Amino acid sequence: MDGAEVLQPESDQVFRLTYTSRAAAEMPRGAVVSLARDAAANNLRTEVTGVLLADAGVFVQWLEGPKAHVDALMARIAADPRHRDVSVLSAGWAAERRFPDWPMQLAGTGLTQGDVRTAAGPPVDADGAMRAFDRAAALRSRAAAAIERNALDAAADVEAFAERLASCTATQLPKFPPLVLEDLGRRARWVDEVCGIFARGWRDDVWSSAEVVLGLAHLNRLWQRAGRVPEPVRPLDRAAVVVPPGSQEMIGAIVKADLLRAGG
């Protein structure tokens, strides 16, 4: 792995590092997705964020966070037998994070043919990598703006919302869309769909149990923040919602209790 001397920061800045590598063996897209999700789960604990671009066996990654954690992660990547031709493209300090809400996002925008070099050595040069990162940053900005405007397709909104819940920190929780907040029934259906996405992701080995548990905990916190439904003025009857000890379905129980309460 190539190295470079890094100057110390003059103030409280974030350390960032970019590298490129080749896959030591052919990796199906599903394996790359799993790699990115595992990285995101680990990075949540170390406050590392960034983006991973992967195409045709070539990896380009942007890492940012505390220097000790970024250095340790880079050392593990360099020793990972799944990588070869690992080369650090740039390293230094920045005033702020470029991908603050991405623990490790596998960006939808890939490398172009012009970015990848076929000659021996690093598969992508620094200029090609920066072009790819610029495209990823632009994609992130457009997606964030679209979600804020509630302009995305409803199904895509829920998928993006679930992904964010399963990968963000407690201080980076997304917000329920305004239309979802306005109506309890719509909010309940939204939560039900998110839980369904978690269930399918766990069943298909797209998300780990830890990610699903984290996402459900965040979903529960959002429901609490949105405000519980008060007791009706004239309750019609009583109902009990039973949750087995150790159950991970607490959010479902809260939703059902609020719907029952709203209905009297």
Coordinates of C-alpha atoms in Angstrom, one line a residue:
M1 CA 0.0 0.0 0.0
D2 CA 1.3 3.4 -0.9
G3 CA 1.7 6.0 1.9
A4 CA 2.0 9.7 2.2
E5 CA 3.0 12.2 4.9
V6 CA 0.1 14.0 6.5
L7 CA 0.4 17.3 8.1
Q8 CA -1.2 17.8 11.5
P9 CA -4.4 20.0 11.5
E10 CA -4.2 23.6 12.7
S11 CA -7.7 23.4 14.3
D12 CA -10.5 20.9 15.1
Q13 CA -10.8 19.4 11.7
V14 CA -11.9 16.0 10.3
F15 CA -9.4 13.6 8.8
R16 CA -10.2 12.3 5.3
L17 CA -8.5 9.6 3.2
T18 CA -9.2 8.2 -0.2
Y19 CA -7.9 4.9 -1.7
T20 CA -8.5 2.6 -4.6
S21 CA -8.1 -1.2 -4.9
R22 CA -9.0 -4.2 -7.0
A23 CA -11.0 -7.2 -5.9
A24 CA -8.7 -10.2 -5.4
A25 CA -11.5 -12.4 -6.8
E26 CA -14.8 -11.8 -8.6
M27 CA -17.4 -10.4 -6.2
P28 CA -21.1 -10.6 -7.0
R29 CA -23.1 -7.4 -6.5
G30 CA -24.7 -8.9 -3.5
A31 CA -21.4 -9.5 -1.8
V32 CA -20.4 -5.9 -2.4
V33 CA -23.7 -4.7 -0.9
S34 CA -23.1 -6.9 2.2
L35 CA -19.5 -5.5 2.4
A36 CA -20.8 -2.0 2.4
R37 CA -23.5 -2.7 5.0
D38 CA -21.1 -4.4 7.4
A39 CA -18.7 -1.4 7.0
A40 CA -21.6 1.0 7.8
A41 CA -22.5 -1.0 11.0
N42 CA -18.8 -0.9 12.1
N43 CA -18.3 2.7 11.2
L44 CA -21.3 3.8 13.3
R45 CA -19.3 2.9 16.4
T46 CA -16.1 4.7 15.3
E47 CA -17.8 7.9 13.9
V48 CA -16.3 7.2 10.4
T49 CA -18.4 8.2 7.4
G50 CA -17.9 8.1 3.7
V51 CA -18.8 6.5 0.4
L52 CA -17.9 3.4 -1.5
L53 CA -17.9 3.2 -5.3
A54 CA -17.5 -0.3 -6.9
D55 CA -17.6 -1.4 -10.5
A56 CA -16.1 -4.3 -12.4
G57 CA -13.9 -5.4 -9.5
V58 CA -12.6 -1.9 -8.8
F59 CA -13.1 -0.1 -5.5
V60 CA -12.8 3.6 -4.7
Q61 CA -13.6 4.7 -1.2
W62 CA -13.7 8.0 0.7
L63 CA -13.2 7.7 4.5
E64 CA -13.6 10.6 7.0
G65 CA -13.6 10.9 10.8
P66 CA -11.2 10.7 13.7
K67 CA -7.7 10.1 12.4
A68 CA -6.9 7.2 14.6
H69 CA -10.1 5.4 13.5
V70 CA -9.6 6.2 9.8
D71 CA -6.0 5.0 10.0
A72 CA -7.0 1.7 11.8
L73 CA -9.7 1.1 9.2
M74 CA -7.3 1.7 6.3
A75 CA -4.8 -0.7 7.9
R76 CA -7.5 -3.4 8.1
I77 CA -8.5 -2.8 4.4
A78 CA -4.9 -3.0 3.3
A79 CA -4.6 -6.4 5.1
D80 CA -8.0 -7.7 3.8
P81 CA -7.3 -10.6 1.3
R82 CA -10.4 -9.5 -0.7
H83 CA -8.3 -6.4 -1.9
R84 CA -5.2 -6.2 -4.0
D85 CA -3.3 -3.2 -5.5
V86 CA -4.4 -1.1 -2.6
S87 CA -3.2 2.5 -3.1
V88 CA -3.9 5.6 -1.0
L89 CA -4.8 8.4 -3.4
S90 CA -5.0 11.3 -0.9
A91 CA -5.1 12.1 2.8
G92 CA -5.4 15.2 4.8
W93 CA -7.7 17.4 6.9
A94 CA -11.0 19.1 6.1
A95 CA -13.1 21.7 7.8
E96 CA -16.1 19.5 7.7
R97 CA -17.4 16.1 6.6
R98 CA -18.5 15.7 3.0
F99 CA -20.7 12.7 3.7
P100 CA -21.8 13.3 7.3
D101 CA -24.9 11.1 7.1
W102 CA -23.4 8.1 5.3
P103 CA -21.6 5.6 7.6
M104 CA -20.6 3.9 4.4
Q105 CA -22.9 4.3 1.5
L106 CA -22.6 2.2 -1.6
A107 CA -23.3 5.0 -4.0
G108 CA -25.8 4.4 -6.8
T109 CA -23.5 6.4 -9.2
G110 CA -20.6 4.2 -10.4
L111 CA -17.3 4.7 -11.9
T112 CA -17.2 5.6 -15.6
Q113 CA -15.0 3.8 -18.1
G114 CA -12.9 6.9 -18.3
D115 CA -12.2 6.7 -14.5
V116 CA -10.7 3.2 -14.5
R117 CA -7.2 2.5 -15.8
T118 CA -6.4 -0.9 -17.3
A119 CA -2.6 -0.5 -16.9
A120 CA -0.7 -2.0 -13.9
G121 CA -0.8 -0.2 -10.6
P122 CA -3.6 1.8 -9.0
P123 CA -6.9 1.1 -11.0
V124 CA -8.0 4.7 -10.5
D125 CA -5.9 7.8 -10.3
A126 CA -6.6 10.7 -7.9
D127 CA -8.3 12.8 -10.6
G128 CA -10.6 10.0 -11.7
A129 CA -11.4 9.3 -8.0
M130 CA -12.3 12.9 -7.3
R131 CA -14.6 13.0 -10.3
A132 CA -16.4 9.9 -9.1
F133 CA -16.7 11.4 -5.5
D134 CA -18.1 14.6 -7.0
R135 CA -20.8 12.6 -8.7
A136 CA -21.6 10.7 -5.5
A137 CA -21.8 14.0 -3.5
A138 CA -24.1 15.5 -6.1
L139 CA -26.3 12.4 -6.0
R140 CA -26.4 12.7 -2.2
S141 CA -27.4 16.4 -2.4
R142 CA -30.2 15.7 -4.9
A143 CA -31.6 12.8 -2.9
A144 CA -31.5 14.8 0.3
A145 CA -33.3 17.7 -1.3
A146 CA -35.9 15.5 -2.9
I147 CA -36.7 13.8 0.4
E148 CA -37.0 17.2 2.1
R149 CA -39.5 18.2 -0.5
N150 CA -41.3 14.9 -0.2
A151 CA -41.0 14.7 -4.0
L152 CA -39.9 11.1 -4.2
D153 CA -42.1 8.2 -5.1
A154 CA -43.8 6.9 -1.9
A155 CA -42.2 3.4 -2.1
A156 CA -38.8 4.9 -2.7
D157 CA -39.3 7.2 0.2
V158 CA -40.0 4.3 2.6
E159 CA -37.0 2.4 1.3
A160 CA -34.7 5.4 1.8
F161 CA -36.2 6.0 5.2
A162 CA -35.7 2.4 6.3
E163 CA -32.1 2.4 5.1
R164 CA -31.4 5.7 7.0
L165 CA -32.9 4.3 10.2
A166 CA -30.7 1.2 10.0
S167 CA -27.5 3.0 9.5
C168 CA -27.7 6.5 11.1
T169 CA -26.7 7.5 14.6
A170 CA -29.1 8.7 17.3
T171 CA -28.3 12.3 16.5
Q172 CA -28.9 11.9 12.7
L173 CA -32.4 10.5 12.8
P174 CA -34.5 11.3 9.7
K175 CA -37.9 12.9 10.1
F176 CA -41.3 11.5 9.3
P177 CA -42.6 13.2 6.1
P178 CA -45.1 16.0 6.9
L179 CA -48.0 14.1 5.3
V180 CA -47.2 11.1 7.5
L181 CA -47.2 13.2 10.6
E182 CA -50.6 14.7 9.9
D183 CA -52.6 11.5 10.0
L184 CA -52.2 8.7 12.6
G185 CA -53.5 6.0 10.3
R186 CA -51.0 7.1 7.6
R187 CA -48.2 7.1 10.1
A188 CA -49.2 3.6 11.3
R189 CA -49.1 2.3 7.7
W190 CA -45.8 4.0 7.1
V191 CA -44.3 2.3 10.2
D192 CA -45.8 -1.0 9.1
E193 CA -44.1 -0.7 5.7
V194 CA -40.8 0.1 7.3
C195 CA -41.1 -2.9 9.6
G196 CA -41.9 -5.0 6.5
I197 CA -38.7 -3.7 4.8
F198 CA -36.7 -4.6 7.9
A199 CA -38.2 -8.1 7.9
R200 CA -37.5 -8.8 4.2
G201 CA -34.0 -7.4 4.5
W202 CA -33.2 -9.7 7.5
R203 CA -34.8 -12.7 5.7
D204 CA -32.8 -12.1 2.5
D205 CA -29.5 -11.5 4.5
V206 CA -29.4 -7.9 3.2
W207 CA -29.3 -6.5 6.8
S208 CA -27.8 -8.1 9.9
S209 CA -29.8 -8.6 13.1
A210 CA -27.9 -5.7 14.6
E211 CA -28.9 -3.3 11.9
V212 CA -32.6 -4.4 12.1
V213 CA -32.5 -3.9 15.9
L214 CA -30.9 -0.5 15.5
G215 CA -33.5 0.5 12.9
L216 CA -36.4 -0.6 15.1
A217 CA -35.0 1.3 18.1
H218 CA -34.7 4.5 16.0
L219 CA -38.2 4.0 14.7
N220 CA -39.5 3.7 18.2
R221 CA -37.8 6.9 19.2
L222 CA -39.2 8.7 16.2
W223 CA -42.8 7.6 17.1
Q224 CA -42.3 8.8 20.6
R225 CA -41.0 12.2 19.4
A226 CA -43.9 12.6 17.0
G227 CA -46.2 12.6 20.0
R228 CA -48.4 9.9 21.5
V229 CA -52.1 9.9 21.1
P230 CA -53.9 11.2 24.3
E231 CA -56.5 9.2 26.1
P232 CA -59.9 9.8 24.5
V233 CA -62.4 11.9 26.3
R234 CA -65.0 9.1 26.4
P235 CA -63.2 5.8 26.2
L236 CA -65.6 3.0 24.9
D237 CA -63.8 0.1 26.5
R238 CA -60.4 -1.2 27.6
A239 CA -57.9 -3.2 25.6
A240 CA -54.6 -4.8 26.4
V241 CA -51.6 -5.2 24.0
V242 CA -49.4 -8.1 25.1
V243 CA -45.7 -8.0 24.2
P244 CA -43.6 -11.1 25.1
P245 CA -40.5 -10.6 27.2
G246 CA -37.5 -9.7 25.0
S247 CA -39.7 -9.1 22.0
Q248 CA -38.3 -6.7 19.3
E249 CA -41.8 -5.8 18.3
M250 CA -42.2 -2.9 20.8
I251 CA -42.8 -0.3 18.1
G252 CA -45.7 -2.4 16.8
A253 CA -47.3 -2.6 20.2
I254 CA -47.0 1.1 20.7
V255 CA -48.6 1.8 17.3
K256 CA -51.5 -0.6 18.0
A257 CA -52.0 1.0 21.4
D258 CA -52.2 4.5 19.9
L259 CA -54.6 3.4 17.2
L260 CA -56.8 1.7 19.8
R261 CA -56.6 4.8 22.0
A262 CA -57.5 7.1 19.1
G263 CA -60.5 4.9 18.3
G264 CA -61.8 5.2 21.9

